[in-house]
mmCIF file with all atom_site columns, C-alpha atoms in Angstrom:
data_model
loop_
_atom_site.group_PDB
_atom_site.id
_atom_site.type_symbol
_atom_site.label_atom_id
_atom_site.label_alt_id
_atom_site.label_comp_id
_atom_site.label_asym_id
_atom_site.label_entity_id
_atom_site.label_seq_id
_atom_site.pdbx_PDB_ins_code
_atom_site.Cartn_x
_atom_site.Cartn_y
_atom_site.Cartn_z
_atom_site.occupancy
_atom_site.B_iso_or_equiv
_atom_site.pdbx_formal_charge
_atom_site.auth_seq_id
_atom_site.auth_comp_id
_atom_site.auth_asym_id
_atom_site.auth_atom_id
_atom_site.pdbx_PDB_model_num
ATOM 1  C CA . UNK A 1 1  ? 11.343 -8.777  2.980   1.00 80.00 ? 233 UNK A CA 1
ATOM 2  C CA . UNK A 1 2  ? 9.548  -5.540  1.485   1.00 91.00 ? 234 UNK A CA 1
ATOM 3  C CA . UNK A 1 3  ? 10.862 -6.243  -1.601  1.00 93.00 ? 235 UNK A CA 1
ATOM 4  C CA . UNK A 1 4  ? 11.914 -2.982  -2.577  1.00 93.00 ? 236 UNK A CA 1
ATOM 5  C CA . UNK A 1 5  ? 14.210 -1.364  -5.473  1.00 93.00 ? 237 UNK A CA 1
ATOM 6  C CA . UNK A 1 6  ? 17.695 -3.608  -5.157  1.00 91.00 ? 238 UNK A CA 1
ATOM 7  C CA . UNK A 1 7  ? 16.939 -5.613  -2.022  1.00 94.00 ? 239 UNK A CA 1
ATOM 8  C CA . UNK A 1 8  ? 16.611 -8.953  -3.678  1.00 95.00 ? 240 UNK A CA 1
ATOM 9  C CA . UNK A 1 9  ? 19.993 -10.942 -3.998  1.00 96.00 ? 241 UNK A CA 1
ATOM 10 C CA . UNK A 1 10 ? 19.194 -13.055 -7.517  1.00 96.00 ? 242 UNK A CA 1
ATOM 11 C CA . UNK A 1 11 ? 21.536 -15.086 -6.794  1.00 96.00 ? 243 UNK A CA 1
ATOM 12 C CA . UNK A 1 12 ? 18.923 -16.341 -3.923  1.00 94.00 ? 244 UNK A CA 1
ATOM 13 C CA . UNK A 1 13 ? 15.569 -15.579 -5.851  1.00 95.00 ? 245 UNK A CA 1
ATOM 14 C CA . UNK A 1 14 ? 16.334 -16.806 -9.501  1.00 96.00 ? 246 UNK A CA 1
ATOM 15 C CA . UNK A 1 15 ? 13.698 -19.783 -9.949  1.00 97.00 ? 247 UNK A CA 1
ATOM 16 C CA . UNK A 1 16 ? 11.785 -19.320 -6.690  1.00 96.00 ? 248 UNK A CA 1
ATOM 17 C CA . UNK A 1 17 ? 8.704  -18.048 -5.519  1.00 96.00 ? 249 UNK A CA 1
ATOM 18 C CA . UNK A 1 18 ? 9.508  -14.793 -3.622  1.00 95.00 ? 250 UNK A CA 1
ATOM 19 C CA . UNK A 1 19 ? 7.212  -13.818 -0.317  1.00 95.00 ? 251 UNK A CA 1
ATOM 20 C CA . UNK A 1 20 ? 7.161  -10.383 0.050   1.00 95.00 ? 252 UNK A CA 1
ATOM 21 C CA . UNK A 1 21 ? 5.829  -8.406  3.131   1.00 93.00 ? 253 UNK A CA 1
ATOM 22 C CA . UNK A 1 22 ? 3.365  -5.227  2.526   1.00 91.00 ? 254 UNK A CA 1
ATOM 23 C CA . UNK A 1 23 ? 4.644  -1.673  2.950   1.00 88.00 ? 255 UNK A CA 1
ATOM 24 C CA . UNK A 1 24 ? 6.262  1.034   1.766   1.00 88.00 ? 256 UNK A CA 1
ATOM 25 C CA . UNK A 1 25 ? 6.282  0.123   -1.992  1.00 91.00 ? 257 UNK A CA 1
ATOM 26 C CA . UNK A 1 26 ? 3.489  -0.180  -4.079  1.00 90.00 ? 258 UNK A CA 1
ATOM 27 C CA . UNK A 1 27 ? 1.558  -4.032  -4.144  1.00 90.00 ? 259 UNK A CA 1
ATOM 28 C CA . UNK A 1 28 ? 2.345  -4.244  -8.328  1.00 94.00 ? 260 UNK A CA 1
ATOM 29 C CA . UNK A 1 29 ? 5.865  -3.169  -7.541  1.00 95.00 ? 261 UNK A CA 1
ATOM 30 C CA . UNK A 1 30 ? 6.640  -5.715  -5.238  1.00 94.00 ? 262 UNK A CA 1
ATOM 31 C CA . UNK A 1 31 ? 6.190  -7.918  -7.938  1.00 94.00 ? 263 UNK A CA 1
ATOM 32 C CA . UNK A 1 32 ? 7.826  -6.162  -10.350 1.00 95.00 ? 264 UNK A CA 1
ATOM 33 C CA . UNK A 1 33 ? 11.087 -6.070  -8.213  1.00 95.00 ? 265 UNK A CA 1
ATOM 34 C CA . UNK A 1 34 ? 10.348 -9.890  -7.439  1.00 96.00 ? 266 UNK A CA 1
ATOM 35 C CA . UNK A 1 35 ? 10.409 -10.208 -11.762 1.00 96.00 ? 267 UNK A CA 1
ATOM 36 C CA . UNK A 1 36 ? 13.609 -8.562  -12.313 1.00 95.00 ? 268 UNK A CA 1
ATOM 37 C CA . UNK A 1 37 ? 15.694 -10.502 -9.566  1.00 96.00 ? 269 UNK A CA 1
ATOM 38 C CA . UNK A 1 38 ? 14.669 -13.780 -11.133 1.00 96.00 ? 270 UNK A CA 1
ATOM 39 C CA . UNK A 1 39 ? 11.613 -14.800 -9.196  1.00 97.00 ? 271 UNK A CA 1
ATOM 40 C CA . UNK A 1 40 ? 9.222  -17.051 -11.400 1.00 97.00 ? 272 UNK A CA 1
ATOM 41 C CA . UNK A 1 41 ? 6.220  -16.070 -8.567  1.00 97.00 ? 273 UNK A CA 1
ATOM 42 C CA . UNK A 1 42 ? 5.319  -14.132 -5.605  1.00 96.00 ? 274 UNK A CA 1
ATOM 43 C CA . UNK A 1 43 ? 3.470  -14.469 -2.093  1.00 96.00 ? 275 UNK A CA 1
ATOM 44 C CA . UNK A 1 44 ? 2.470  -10.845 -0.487  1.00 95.00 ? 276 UNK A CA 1
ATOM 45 C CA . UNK A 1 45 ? 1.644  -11.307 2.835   1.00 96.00 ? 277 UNK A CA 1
ATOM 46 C CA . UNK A 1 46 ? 0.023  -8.143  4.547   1.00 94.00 ? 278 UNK A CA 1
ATOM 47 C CA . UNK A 1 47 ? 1.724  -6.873  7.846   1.00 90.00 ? 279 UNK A CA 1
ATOM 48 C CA . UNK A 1 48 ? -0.023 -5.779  11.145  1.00 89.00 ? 280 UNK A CA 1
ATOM 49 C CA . UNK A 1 49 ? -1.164 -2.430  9.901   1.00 86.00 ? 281 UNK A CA 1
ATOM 50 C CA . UNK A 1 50 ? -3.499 -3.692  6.895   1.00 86.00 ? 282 UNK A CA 1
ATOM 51 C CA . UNK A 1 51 ? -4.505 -7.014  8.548   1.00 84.00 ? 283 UNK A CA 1
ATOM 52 C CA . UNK A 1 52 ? -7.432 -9.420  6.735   1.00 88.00 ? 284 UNK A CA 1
ATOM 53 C CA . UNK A 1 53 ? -7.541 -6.652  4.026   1.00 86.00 ? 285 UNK A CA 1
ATOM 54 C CA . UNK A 1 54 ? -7.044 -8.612  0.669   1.00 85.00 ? 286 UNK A CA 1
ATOM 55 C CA . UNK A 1 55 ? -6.659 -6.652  -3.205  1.00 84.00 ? 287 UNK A CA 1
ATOM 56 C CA . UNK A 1 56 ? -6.973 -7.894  -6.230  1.00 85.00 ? 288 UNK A CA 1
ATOM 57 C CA . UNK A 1 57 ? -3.721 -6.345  -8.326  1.00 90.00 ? 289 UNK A CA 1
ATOM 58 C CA . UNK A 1 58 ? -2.326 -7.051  -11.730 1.00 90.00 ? 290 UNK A CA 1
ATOM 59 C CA . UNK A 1 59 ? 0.708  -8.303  -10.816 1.00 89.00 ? 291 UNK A CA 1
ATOM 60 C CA . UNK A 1 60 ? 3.704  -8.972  -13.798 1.00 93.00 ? 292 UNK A CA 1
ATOM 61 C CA . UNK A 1 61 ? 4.396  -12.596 -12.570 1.00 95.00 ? 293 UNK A CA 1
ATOM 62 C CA . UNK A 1 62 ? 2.045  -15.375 -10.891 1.00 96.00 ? 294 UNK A CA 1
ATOM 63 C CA . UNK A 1 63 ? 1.082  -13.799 -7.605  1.00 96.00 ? 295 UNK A CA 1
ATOM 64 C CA . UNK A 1 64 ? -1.007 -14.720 -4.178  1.00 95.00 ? 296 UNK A CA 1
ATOM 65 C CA . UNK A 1 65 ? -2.293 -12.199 -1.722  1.00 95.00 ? 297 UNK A CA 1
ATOM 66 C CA . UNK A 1 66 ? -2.133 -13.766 2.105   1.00 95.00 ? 298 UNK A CA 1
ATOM 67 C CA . UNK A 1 67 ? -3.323 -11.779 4.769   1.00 94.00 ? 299 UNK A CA 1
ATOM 68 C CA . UNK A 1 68 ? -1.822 -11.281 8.093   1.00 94.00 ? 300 UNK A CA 1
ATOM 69 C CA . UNK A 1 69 ? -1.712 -14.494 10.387  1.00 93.00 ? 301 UNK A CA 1
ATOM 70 C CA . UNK A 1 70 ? -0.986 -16.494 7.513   1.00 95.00 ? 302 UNK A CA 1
ATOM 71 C CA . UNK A 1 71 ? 1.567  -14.568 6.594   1.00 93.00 ? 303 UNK A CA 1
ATOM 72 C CA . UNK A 1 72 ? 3.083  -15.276 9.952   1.00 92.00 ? 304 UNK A CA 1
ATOM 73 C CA . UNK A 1 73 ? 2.757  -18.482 9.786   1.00 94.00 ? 305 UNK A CA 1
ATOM 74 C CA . UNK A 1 74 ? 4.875  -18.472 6.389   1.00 94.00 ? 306 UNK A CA 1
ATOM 75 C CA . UNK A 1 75 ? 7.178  -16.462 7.751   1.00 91.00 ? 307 UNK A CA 1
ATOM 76 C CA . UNK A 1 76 ? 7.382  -19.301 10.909  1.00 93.00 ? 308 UNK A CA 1
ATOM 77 C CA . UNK A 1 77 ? 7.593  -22.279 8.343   1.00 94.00 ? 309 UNK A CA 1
ATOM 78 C CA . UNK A 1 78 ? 10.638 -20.695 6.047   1.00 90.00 ? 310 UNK A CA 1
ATOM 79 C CA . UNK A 1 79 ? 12.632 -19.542 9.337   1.00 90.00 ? 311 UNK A CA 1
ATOM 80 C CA . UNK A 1 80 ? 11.706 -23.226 10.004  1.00 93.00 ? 312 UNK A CA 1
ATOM 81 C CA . UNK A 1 81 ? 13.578 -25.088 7.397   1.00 82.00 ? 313 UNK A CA 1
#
C-alpha cells in the first residue's frame, strides 16, 4: 500500500499499525495519511528502487523505517495470516 491521499479504508486501519510501501508520496506524508484514517502507528518499508537506504523523518504518529527484504518479508507474513 503507498499510502497515498484517500487510499486507506478506516474502517480497516482505525487502531492498527499501518505498513506502508515507499514511493510516489512523500516519507512524512505517508504517515500523515496513515494519521487521518485512524492508524495509531506506521511501518515504511522501502521498495526495490531505494533498497537498504534508511531516513530518519519526523513522522506525526509512532513510525519504523524497514528496508527492502524485510519489508518483503512483512509483506509475506500479513498475506500469511
Amino acid at each position: 500500500v503507498l499510502c497515498q491521499n484517500g487510499t486507506l479504508d478506516p474502517n480497516k486501519v482505525k487502531g492498527k499499525i499501518v505498513l506502508c510501501l515507499r514511493g510516489i508520496n512523500a516519507r512524512v506524508d505517508k504517515g500523515e495519511q496513515a494519521l487521518l484514517a485512524g492508524a495509531v502507528g506506521m511501518v515504511l518499508a522501502n521498495d526495490v528502487t531505494t533498497g537498504n537506504e534508511i531516513l530518519a523523518d519526523p513522522h506525526v504518529l509512532p513510525a519504523s523505517h524497514i528496508n527492502f527484504s524485510d519489508g518483503v518479508d512483512v509483506f509475506k507474513y500479513i498475506n500469511s495470516t
